[in-house]
Amino acid sequence: MKFLMNYFQPNPITNFKATIDIPGSKSITNRALILSALSGKTIILKNILLSDDTKYMIDALRALNNTIEIDEINKTLKIIGNRNPKYDNLNLYIGNAGTAMRFLSSYLATGEGTATLYGNDRMNQRPIKDLVDSLVQLGIDVEYLSNYGYPPIRITSKGVFASYVKIDGSKSSQYISSILMAAPNFKNSIKIELSGRVVSKPYIDMTLAMMADFGVSFNYDNNSVHISPQEYNIDEYLIEGDMSSASYFLAMALISNSTITLNNFFKNSIQGDSKFLNILEKIGLKILNFNDTTITVKGVPTYKGIKLSMNDIPDVAQTLAVVGLFATSPTKVWDVENMRIKETDRISALKNEILKIHGDFIEFTDGFLITPKPLENYQGDFLKTYDDHRMAMSLSLIGLRVPGIKILDPDCVSKTFPNFFKEFSKIYKEE
C-alpha cells in the first residue's frame, strides 16, 4: 500500500479481518441542518458528519444568521435556527455540494431578501431547472446568472403564499426533498404534486421520515403531499451512519473473501442505500452478526453477477460495478440515467477507467453491462477520479484483487468521507 500526495495504491489482499468505523450520513446531516434552521429552535445534532459538503451547508447557514457550535471530538453540533431568514444581497458559495445548492434554495424561499447561490465549475453543469420551475410556481423570483437551467442562481423572496406546486422528480429527488422540508414554513397549506418517474424515491421517504421525527405532520397520498403551516419541534437528533459510505466495505468483504465489522451501521436505517446489503446477500455475502449499530459480514470465494434496476439507489451503482468485475457471470444495471448529472458523468467515467484495466464494460444511456474476465486479464494502471468521491472510493476496491492500481487525487473523498483511505488501510494492519 502506498499513499502519496497524488495517488493511493492499495495492495491486493484477501482473507483478512478488519473493523471499520463508518462516518455519519451526509444526506441525513444536511437534512438535519436545514430542518434545524427551519425550526428556529435550539437543537443538538449527534454523530454529525464533518465533510466538504456539510461544511458548505454550515457556512451558508451561519451566513443566514443561524448560530452553530461544533464539537468535533464528540461529533455533536448545537444549532439555534433562524426560522424565517432575512438577508440582503448575500452570496453563498457551496462548492459542488448538490444537497446544499438544492436545500438552501427552498430555505431562502421561506425568508425575505435577495441571495445568490453559486458553486464550482461542475456545479454549474448540474441541472436545477426543475427545482427553479417549482420555486417560480411558489411566487419566488429566480434568475439564472450564466446558463439557463443551471447554477449560479439569484433568488429574491418575500415568503411563500402559494397553495399548490408541481415538481418534476425525474432527474433528482433532492428537488422534491428541498420543497418538502421548507413547506411547513410557508404561509398557507400547500399541496405538493410529484410528477415524472421519481428517481431515488427512498431519499424522499427519508426526508418525510425525518420531518416526522422533527415533529411535523403531513398527508402523503400517492404522488402528492399535503402540508399545513406548522413548527418543527425537537431537542436533539441522532444521525445514522452513512449507508453509501458503508457500501464500499460491504463490497470489500465480498470481493476479498474477508471478514469485516462495520461500526455505526444502523440496523433499522431510514436510508435507501441500506438495500445494498440485501443485493450483496443475494450474490453471496454472509452476515455473521447484526445488532442495532454494528454488523459483521463475510465474503465468499466466488459469487455470481446480478442484473437489476438501481433507480432507487444510484449512488451505490459504481460499487456494484466493481463487484461485477470479479463475479462469475455478467452484471447489468439500468434505470440510473441520473448518474450522468452527479459529481461527474459516472457511467462514462466508469467505462473509461474499467476499459483502462482491460475490463469489459458496455455503456447504455441509463446503465451498463459488465462481463467479468479471468483475474489475470486485468491490468494495473493509474485510475482517474474526476474529482468525484464515489469514483475514488469504488475504484479503490479494484486494487484488492488487481496489482498496480493507483487512485489519482484521492483527497476528493473529503466531500463525504474524509477518513476513507485511513479506514481502508486498516485492512493491512489487523489480523
Coordinates of C-alpha atoms in Angstrom, one line a residue:
M1 CA 0.0 0.0 0.0
K2 CA 1.3 3.4 -0.9
F3 CA -0.3 6.8 -0.1
L4 CA 1.4 9.8 -1.7
M5 CA 0.2 13.3 -2.3
N6 CA -1.2 12.5 -5.7
Y7 CA -2.4 8.9 -5.5
F8 CA -3.3 6.0 -3.2
Q9 CA -2.1 2.5 -4.1
P10 CA -3.8 -0.5 -2.5
N11 CA -2.1 -3.8 -2.4
P12 CA -4.0 -7.0 -3.3
I13 CA -5.2 -8.8 -0.2
T14 CA -7.7 -11.5 0.7
N15 CA -8.9 -13.4 3.7
F16 CA -8.3 -10.7 6.3
K17 CA -10.3 -9.4 9.3
A18 CA -10.8 -5.7 10.0
T19 CA -13.1 -3.4 11.9
I20 CA -14.1 -0.2 10.2
D21 CA -15.8 3.0 11.5
I22 CA -18.4 4.4 9.2
P23 CA -19.0 8.2 9.4
G24 CA -22.3 9.9 10.0
S25 CA -24.6 10.2 6.9
K26 CA -24.1 13.1 4.7
S27 CA -27.6 13.0 3.4
I28 CA -29.1 13.0 6.9
T29 CA -26.6 15.5 8.3
N30 CA -27.5 18.1 5.7
R31 CA -31.3 17.4 6.0
A32 CA -31.0 17.7 9.8
L33 CA -29.1 21.1 9.5
I34 CA -31.9 22.5 7.2
L35 CA -34.7 21.2 9.4
S36 CA -33.0 22.7 12.5
A37 CA -32.6 26.0 10.8
L38 CA -36.3 25.9 9.7
S39 CA -37.3 25.1 13.3
G40 CA -36.0 28.4 14.8
K41 CA -35.2 26.4 17.9
T42 CA -32.1 25.2 19.7
I43 CA -31.3 21.6 18.6
I44 CA -28.4 19.3 19.3
L45 CA -27.4 17.0 16.4
K46 CA -25.4 13.9 17.4
N47 CA -23.0 11.8 15.2
I48 CA -22.7 14.6 12.6
L49 CA -20.6 14.2 9.5
L50 CA -18.0 17.0 9.1
S51 CA -17.0 16.8 5.4
D52 CA -16.8 19.3 2.5
D53 CA -20.5 19.0 1.7
T54 CA -21.7 19.5 5.3
K55 CA -19.2 22.3 5.9
Y56 CA -20.5 24.2 2.9
M57 CA -24.0 23.9 4.4
I58 CA -22.9 25.0 7.8
D59 CA -21.1 28.0 6.4
A60 CA -24.1 29.1 4.4
L61 CA -26.5 28.7 7.4
R62 CA -24.1 30.8 9.5
A63 CA -24.2 33.5 6.8
L64 CA -28.0 33.3 7.2
N65 CA -27.8 34.1 10.9
N66 CA -28.1 30.5 12.3
T67 CA -25.9 30.1 15.3
I68 CA -23.9 26.9 15.1
E69 CA -21.4 25.5 17.6
I70 CA -19.4 22.3 16.7
D71 CA -17.7 19.8 19.0
E72 CA -15.5 17.9 16.6
I73 CA -14.3 15.4 19.2
N74 CA -17.7 14.3 20.2
K75 CA -19.2 14.8 16.7
T76 CA -22.0 17.0 18.0
L77 CA -23.4 20.2 16.7
K78 CA -25.6 22.8 18.5
I79 CA -27.7 25.0 16.2
I80 CA -30.0 27.9 17.1
G81 CA -32.2 28.1 14.0
N82 CA -33.3 31.2 12.1
R83 CA -36.8 30.3 11.1
N84 CA -37.6 32.9 8.5
P85 CA -34.2 34.4 7.5
K86 CA -33.8 37.9 6.3
Y87 CA -30.9 38.6 4.0
D88 CA -29.6 41.3 1.7
N89 CA -27.5 40.7 -1.4
L90 CA -26.0 37.6 0.1
N91 CA -23.5 35.4 -1.8
L92 CA -23.4 31.8 -0.8
Y93 CA -20.7 29.5 -2.2
I94 CA -21.4 25.8 -1.9
G95 CA -18.7 24.1 -4.0
N96 CA -20.1 21.0 -5.6
A97 CA -22.5 20.2 -2.8
G98 CA -25.7 19.3 -4.5
T99 CA -27.7 19.0 -1.3
A100 CA -26.6 22.4 -0.2
M101 CA -27.5 24.1 -3.5
R102 CA -30.9 22.5 -3.6
F103 CA -32.0 22.6 0.0
L104 CA -30.8 26.1 0.6
S105 CA -32.9 27.3 -2.4
S106 CA -36.1 26.5 -0.6
Y107 CA -34.9 27.6 2.8
L108 CA -34.2 31.0 1.2
A109 CA -37.7 31.0 -0.2
T110 CA -39.2 30.9 3.3
G111 CA -37.4 34.2 4.1
E112 CA -37.1 37.7 2.7
G113 CA -34.3 39.2 0.7
T114 CA -32.0 38.5 -2.3
A115 CA -29.3 35.9 -2.3
T116 CA -27.0 34.3 -4.9
L117 CA -26.2 30.6 -4.8
Y118 CA -23.1 29.6 -6.7
G119 CA -20.6 26.7 -6.8
N120 CA -17.6 25.3 -8.7
D121 CA -17.4 24.6 -12.4
R122 CA -19.0 21.2 -12.1
M123 CA -21.9 22.5 -10.0
N124 CA -22.6 25.0 -12.9
Q125 CA -23.1 21.9 -15.2
R126 CA -25.6 20.2 -12.9
P127 CA -29.2 21.0 -13.8
I128 CA -31.5 22.8 -11.4
K129 CA -34.3 23.9 -13.7
D130 CA -37.0 21.5 -12.3
L131 CA -36.5 23.0 -8.8
V132 CA -36.4 26.5 -10.1
D133 CA -39.6 26.0 -12.1
S134 CA -41.3 24.9 -8.9
L135 CA -39.9 27.9 -6.9
V136 CA -41.3 30.2 -9.5
Q137 CA -44.7 28.5 -9.2
L138 CA -44.4 29.3 -5.5
G139 CA -44.0 33.0 -6.3
I140 CA -40.3 33.2 -5.9
D141 CA -38.2 35.3 -8.3
V142 CA -35.3 33.2 -9.6
E143 CA -32.7 34.5 -12.1
Y144 CA -30.1 32.3 -13.9
L145 CA -26.8 34.3 -13.9
S146 CA -25.0 32.2 -16.5
N147 CA -26.6 29.3 -18.4
Y148 CA -30.4 28.8 -18.5
G149 CA -31.4 25.9 -16.3
Y150 CA -28.1 25.8 -14.3
P151 CA -26.4 27.5 -11.4
P152 CA -25.5 30.1 -10.4
I153 CA -28.9 31.4 -9.5
R154 CA -30.2 34.6 -7.7
I155 CA -33.2 34.2 -5.5
T156 CA -35.4 37.0 -4.4
S157 CA -38.2 36.1 -1.9
K158 CA -40.9 37.7 0.2
G159 CA -42.0 34.3 1.6
V160 CA -44.3 31.7 0.1
F161 CA -48.0 32.2 0.0
A162 CA -49.0 29.6 -2.7
S163 CA -51.2 26.7 -2.0
Y164 CA -50.1 24.3 -4.8
V165 CA -46.9 23.4 -6.6
K166 CA -46.0 20.7 -9.1
I167 CA -42.4 19.4 -9.2
D168 CA -40.7 17.0 -11.6
G169 CA -38.6 14.4 -9.8
S170 CA -37.3 12.5 -12.8
K171 CA -33.7 13.9 -12.5
S172 CA -33.2 14.3 -8.8
S173 CA -35.3 13.5 -5.7
Q174 CA -33.4 16.4 -3.9
Y175 CA -35.7 18.9 -5.7
I176 CA -38.7 17.3 -4.0
S177 CA -37.0 17.0 -0.6
S178 CA -36.0 20.6 -0.8
I179 CA -39.6 21.9 -1.1
L180 CA -41.0 19.3 1.3
M181 CA -38.7 20.4 4.2
A182 CA -39.4 24.1 3.7
A183 CA -43.2 23.6 3.3
P184 CA -44.2 23.8 7.0
N185 CA -42.8 27.4 7.0
F186 CA -44.9 28.5 4.0
K187 CA -47.7 30.9 4.8
N188 CA -50.6 28.7 3.7
S189 CA -51.4 25.0 3.5
I190 CA -50.0 23.5 0.3
K191 CA -50.4 20.5 -2.0
I192 CA -47.1 19.3 -3.4
E193 CA -47.6 17.2 -6.5
L194 CA -44.8 14.9 -7.7
S195 CA -44.6 14.4 -11.5
G196 CA -42.4 12.3 -13.8
R197 CA -40.9 9.0 -12.8
V198 CA -39.3 9.9 -9.4
V199 CA -35.7 8.8 -9.1
S200 CA -34.1 7.8 -5.8
K201 CA -37.5 7.6 -4.1
P202 CA -36.1 6.2 -0.8
Y203 CA -34.5 9.7 -0.3
I204 CA -37.9 11.2 -0.4
D205 CA -39.1 8.6 2.2
M206 CA -36.0 9.5 4.3
T207 CA -36.9 13.2 4.1
L208 CA -40.5 12.6 5.2
A209 CA -39.4 10.3 8.0
M210 CA -37.0 13.0 9.3
M211 CA -39.7 15.7 9.0
A212 CA -42.0 13.5 11.2
D213 CA -39.1 12.9 13.7
F214 CA -38.7 16.7 13.8
G215 CA -42.3 17.0 14.8
V216 CA -44.4 17.9 11.8
S217 CA -47.4 16.1 10.3
F218 CA -48.4 15.7 6.6
N219 CA -50.6 13.6 4.4
Y220 CA -48.8 11.6 1.7
D221 CA -51.2 10.2 -0.8
N222 CA -49.9 8.5 -4.0
N223 CA -48.0 11.2 -5.8
S224 CA -48.9 14.2 -3.6
V225 CA -48.1 15.5 -0.2
H226 CA -50.3 17.9 1.8
I227 CA -48.6 20.1 4.4
S228 CA -50.1 22.8 6.6
P229 CA -48.1 25.7 8.3
Q230 CA -46.6 24.4 11.5
E231 CA -43.4 24.4 13.5
Y232 CA -40.6 21.8 13.7
N233 CA -40.1 20.9 17.3
I234 CA -37.3 18.6 18.6
D235 CA -34.5 18.9 21.1
E236 CA -31.9 16.6 19.7
Y237 CA -31.4 14.2 16.8
L238 CA -29.1 11.2 16.3
I239 CA -27.7 10.9 12.8
E240 CA -27.2 7.4 11.4
G241 CA -24.0 6.1 9.9
D242 CA -23.8 6.6 6.2
M243 CA -25.0 3.6 4.2
S244 CA -23.5 4.9 1.0
S245 CA -20.1 5.0 2.7
A246 CA -20.7 1.6 4.2
S247 CA -21.3 0.1 0.7
Y248 CA -17.6 0.1 -0.1
F249 CA -16.7 -2.0 2.9
L250 CA -19.6 -4.4 2.4
A251 CA -18.3 -4.9 -1.2
M252 CA -14.7 -5.1 0.1
A253 CA -15.6 -8.1 2.2
L254 CA -17.3 -9.9 -0.7
I255 CA -14.6 -9.1 -3.2
S256 CA -11.7 -10.2 -1.0
N257 CA -13.4 -13.1 0.8
S258 CA -12.8 -11.4 4.1
T259 CA -14.5 -10.7 7.4
I260 CA -15.3 -7.0 8.2
T261 CA -17.1 -5.5 11.1
L262 CA -18.7 -2.1 10.5
N263 CA -19.4 0.2 13.4
N264 CA -22.1 2.9 13.2
F265 CA -24.1 0.7 10.8
F266 CA -27.7 1.1 11.8
K267 CA -29.9 -2.0 11.6
N268 CA -33.2 0.0 11.2
S269 CA -31.8 2.6 8.8
I270 CA -34.0 5.1 7.0
Q271 CA -31.5 5.3 4.2
G272 CA -32.3 3.7 0.8
D273 CA -28.7 2.7 0.3
S274 CA -29.1 0.2 3.1
K275 CA -30.7 -2.0 0.4
F276 CA -27.2 -2.6 -1.0
L277 CA -26.7 -5.1 1.8
N278 CA -29.6 -7.2 0.5
I279 CA -28.2 -7.1 -3.0
L280 CA -24.8 -8.4 -1.9
E281 CA -26.5 -11.0 0.2
K282 CA -28.3 -12.3 -2.9
I283 CA -25.0 -12.9 -4.6
G284 CA -23.1 -14.4 -1.7
L285 CA -22.2 -12.0 1.2
K286 CA -22.8 -13.6 4.6
I287 CA -24.0 -11.8 7.7
L288 CA -22.3 -13.2 10.7
N289 CA -23.6 -10.8 13.3
F290 CA -26.0 -7.8 13.2
N291 CA -27.1 -5.7 16.2
D292 CA -28.5 -2.2 16.4
T293 CA -25.5 -0.3 15.3
T294 CA -22.9 -2.9 14.3
I295 CA -22.7 -5.5 11.5
T296 CA -20.1 -8.2 10.7
V297 CA -20.1 -9.7 7.2
K298 CA -18.0 -12.3 5.5
G299 CA -17.2 -12.8 1.8
V300 CA -17.1 -16.0 -0.3
P301 CA -14.5 -17.4 -2.7
T302 CA -16.7 -17.0 -5.7
Y303 CA -20.1 -15.3 -6.4
K304 CA -22.4 -14.7 -9.4
G305 CA -23.2 -11.4 -11.1
I306 CA -26.6 -9.8 -10.8
K307 CA -29.0 -7.9 -13.1
L308 CA -31.3 -5.2 -11.7
S309 CA -32.7 -1.7 -11.8
M310 CA -30.9 0.6 -9.4
N311 CA -33.3 3.5 -9.9
D312 CA -33.9 3.8 -6.1
I313 CA -30.2 3.6 -5.1
P314 CA -28.0 5.0 -7.9
D315 CA -25.2 6.2 -5.6
V316 CA -24.1 2.6 -5.0
A317 CA -24.2 1.5 -8.6
Q318 CA -20.5 2.3 -9.0
T319 CA -19.7 0.0 -6.1
L320 CA -21.7 -2.8 -7.7
A321 CA -19.8 -2.2 -11.0
V322 CA -16.6 -3.1 -9.2
V323 CA -18.1 -6.1 -7.5
G324 CA -19.2 -7.2 -11.0
L325 CA -15.6 -7.3 -12.3
F326 CA -14.8 -10.2 -10.1
A327 CA -18.1 -12.2 -10.4
T328 CA -18.5 -15.4 -12.4
S329 CA -21.3 -14.1 -14.6
P330 CA -22.3 -10.7 -16.0
T331 CA -23.7 -7.7 -14.0
K332 CA -26.2 -5.4 -15.6
V333 CA -27.6 -2.2 -14.2
W334 CA -30.3 0.0 -15.6
D335 CA -32.6 2.9 -14.7
V336 CA -29.7 5.1 -13.4
E337 CA -29.5 7.8 -16.1
N338 CA -29.2 10.4 -13.3
M339 CA -25.7 9.1 -12.6
R340 CA -24.7 11.3 -15.5
I341 CA -25.6 14.5 -13.6
K342 CA -23.7 13.7 -10.4
E343 CA -20.3 15.0 -9.5
T344 CA -19.2 13.6 -12.9
D345 CA -20.9 11.6 -15.6
R346 CA -20.4 8.4 -13.6
I347 CA -21.4 6.0 -16.3
S348 CA -18.9 7.3 -18.8
A349 CA -16.3 7.7 -16.1
L350 CA -16.7 4.1 -15.1
K351 CA -16.4 3.0 -18.7
N352 CA -13.2 4.9 -19.2
E353 CA -11.5 3.5 -16.1
I354 CA -12.7 -0.1 -16.4
L355 CA -11.6 -0.3 -20.0
K356 CA -8.2 1.1 -18.9
I357 CA -7.6 -2.0 -16.7
H358 CA -8.8 -4.2 -19.7
G359 CA -12.2 -4.8 -18.2
D360 CA -15.3 -5.4 -20.3
F361 CA -17.8 -2.5 -20.0
I362 CA -20.8 -1.8 -22.3
E363 CA -22.4 1.6 -21.7
F364 CA -26.1 2.3 -22.1
T365 CA -27.9 5.6 -21.8
D366 CA -29.3 4.6 -18.4
G367 CA -26.8 2.0 -17.2
F368 CA -24.1 -0.5 -18.1
L369 CA -23.2 -4.2 -18.6
I370 CA -20.0 -5.7 -17.1
T371 CA -18.8 -9.1 -18.3
P372 CA -16.1 -10.4 -15.9
K373 CA -12.8 -11.7 -17.2
P374 CA -10.3 -14.1 -15.5
L375 CA -8.3 -12.2 -12.9
E376 CA -5.1 -12.4 -14.8
N377 CA -6.6 -10.5 -17.7
Y378 CA -6.9 -7.3 -15.7
Q379 CA -4.0 -4.9 -15.7
G380 CA -3.0 -2.3 -13.1
D381 CA -3.0 1.4 -14.1
F382 CA -3.5 5.0 -12.8
L383 CA -7.2 5.5 -12.4
K384 CA -8.8 9.0 -12.7
T385 CA -11.3 10.0 -10.0
Y386 CA -12.8 13.0 -11.9
D387 CA -13.0 15.0 -8.6
D388 CA -15.7 12.6 -7.6
H389 CA -15.6 11.0 -4.2
R390 CA -17.6 7.9 -5.3
M391 CA -15.3 7.2 -8.2
A392 CA -12.3 7.3 -5.8
M393 CA -13.9 5.0 -3.2
S394 CA -15.4 2.5 -5.6
L395 CA -12.3 2.2 -7.9
S396 CA -10.0 1.7 -4.9
L397 CA -11.7 -1.7 -4.4
I398 CA -10.2 -3.0 -7.7
G399 CA -6.8 -2.9 -6.0
L400 CA -7.9 -5.6 -3.6
R401 CA -7.5 -8.1 -6.5
V402 CA -5.5 -6.3 -9.2
P403 CA -1.9 -5.3 -8.6
G404 CA -0.7 -1.9 -9.7
I405 CA -3.9 0.1 -9.2
K406 CA -3.2 3.7 -8.3
I407 CA -6.1 6.0 -7.4
L408 CA -5.3 9.6 -8.5
D409 CA -6.3 12.6 -6.5
P410 CA -7.6 10.6 -3.5
D411 CA -8.3 13.7 -1.5
C412 CA -11.6 14.2 -3.3
V413 CA -13.1 11.7 -0.8
S414 CA -13.3 14.7 1.7
K415 CA -16.6 15.5 0.1
T416 CA -18.4 12.8 2.2
F417 CA -15.8 10.5 3.9
P418 CA -12.6 12.3 4.8
N419 CA -11.1 9.3 6.6
F420 CA -11.9 6.8 3.9
F421 CA -8.4 5.8 3.0
K422 CA -7.4 5.8 6.6
E423 CA -10.2 3.3 7.3
F424 CA -9.3 1.4 4.1
S425 CA -5.7 1.0 5.3
K426 CA -6.9 -0.8 8.5
I427 CA -7.2 -4.0 6.4
Y428 CA -3.4 -4.2 6.2
K429 CA -2.9 -3.9 10.0
E430 CA -5.4 -6.2 11.6
E431 CA -5.0 -10.0 12.0

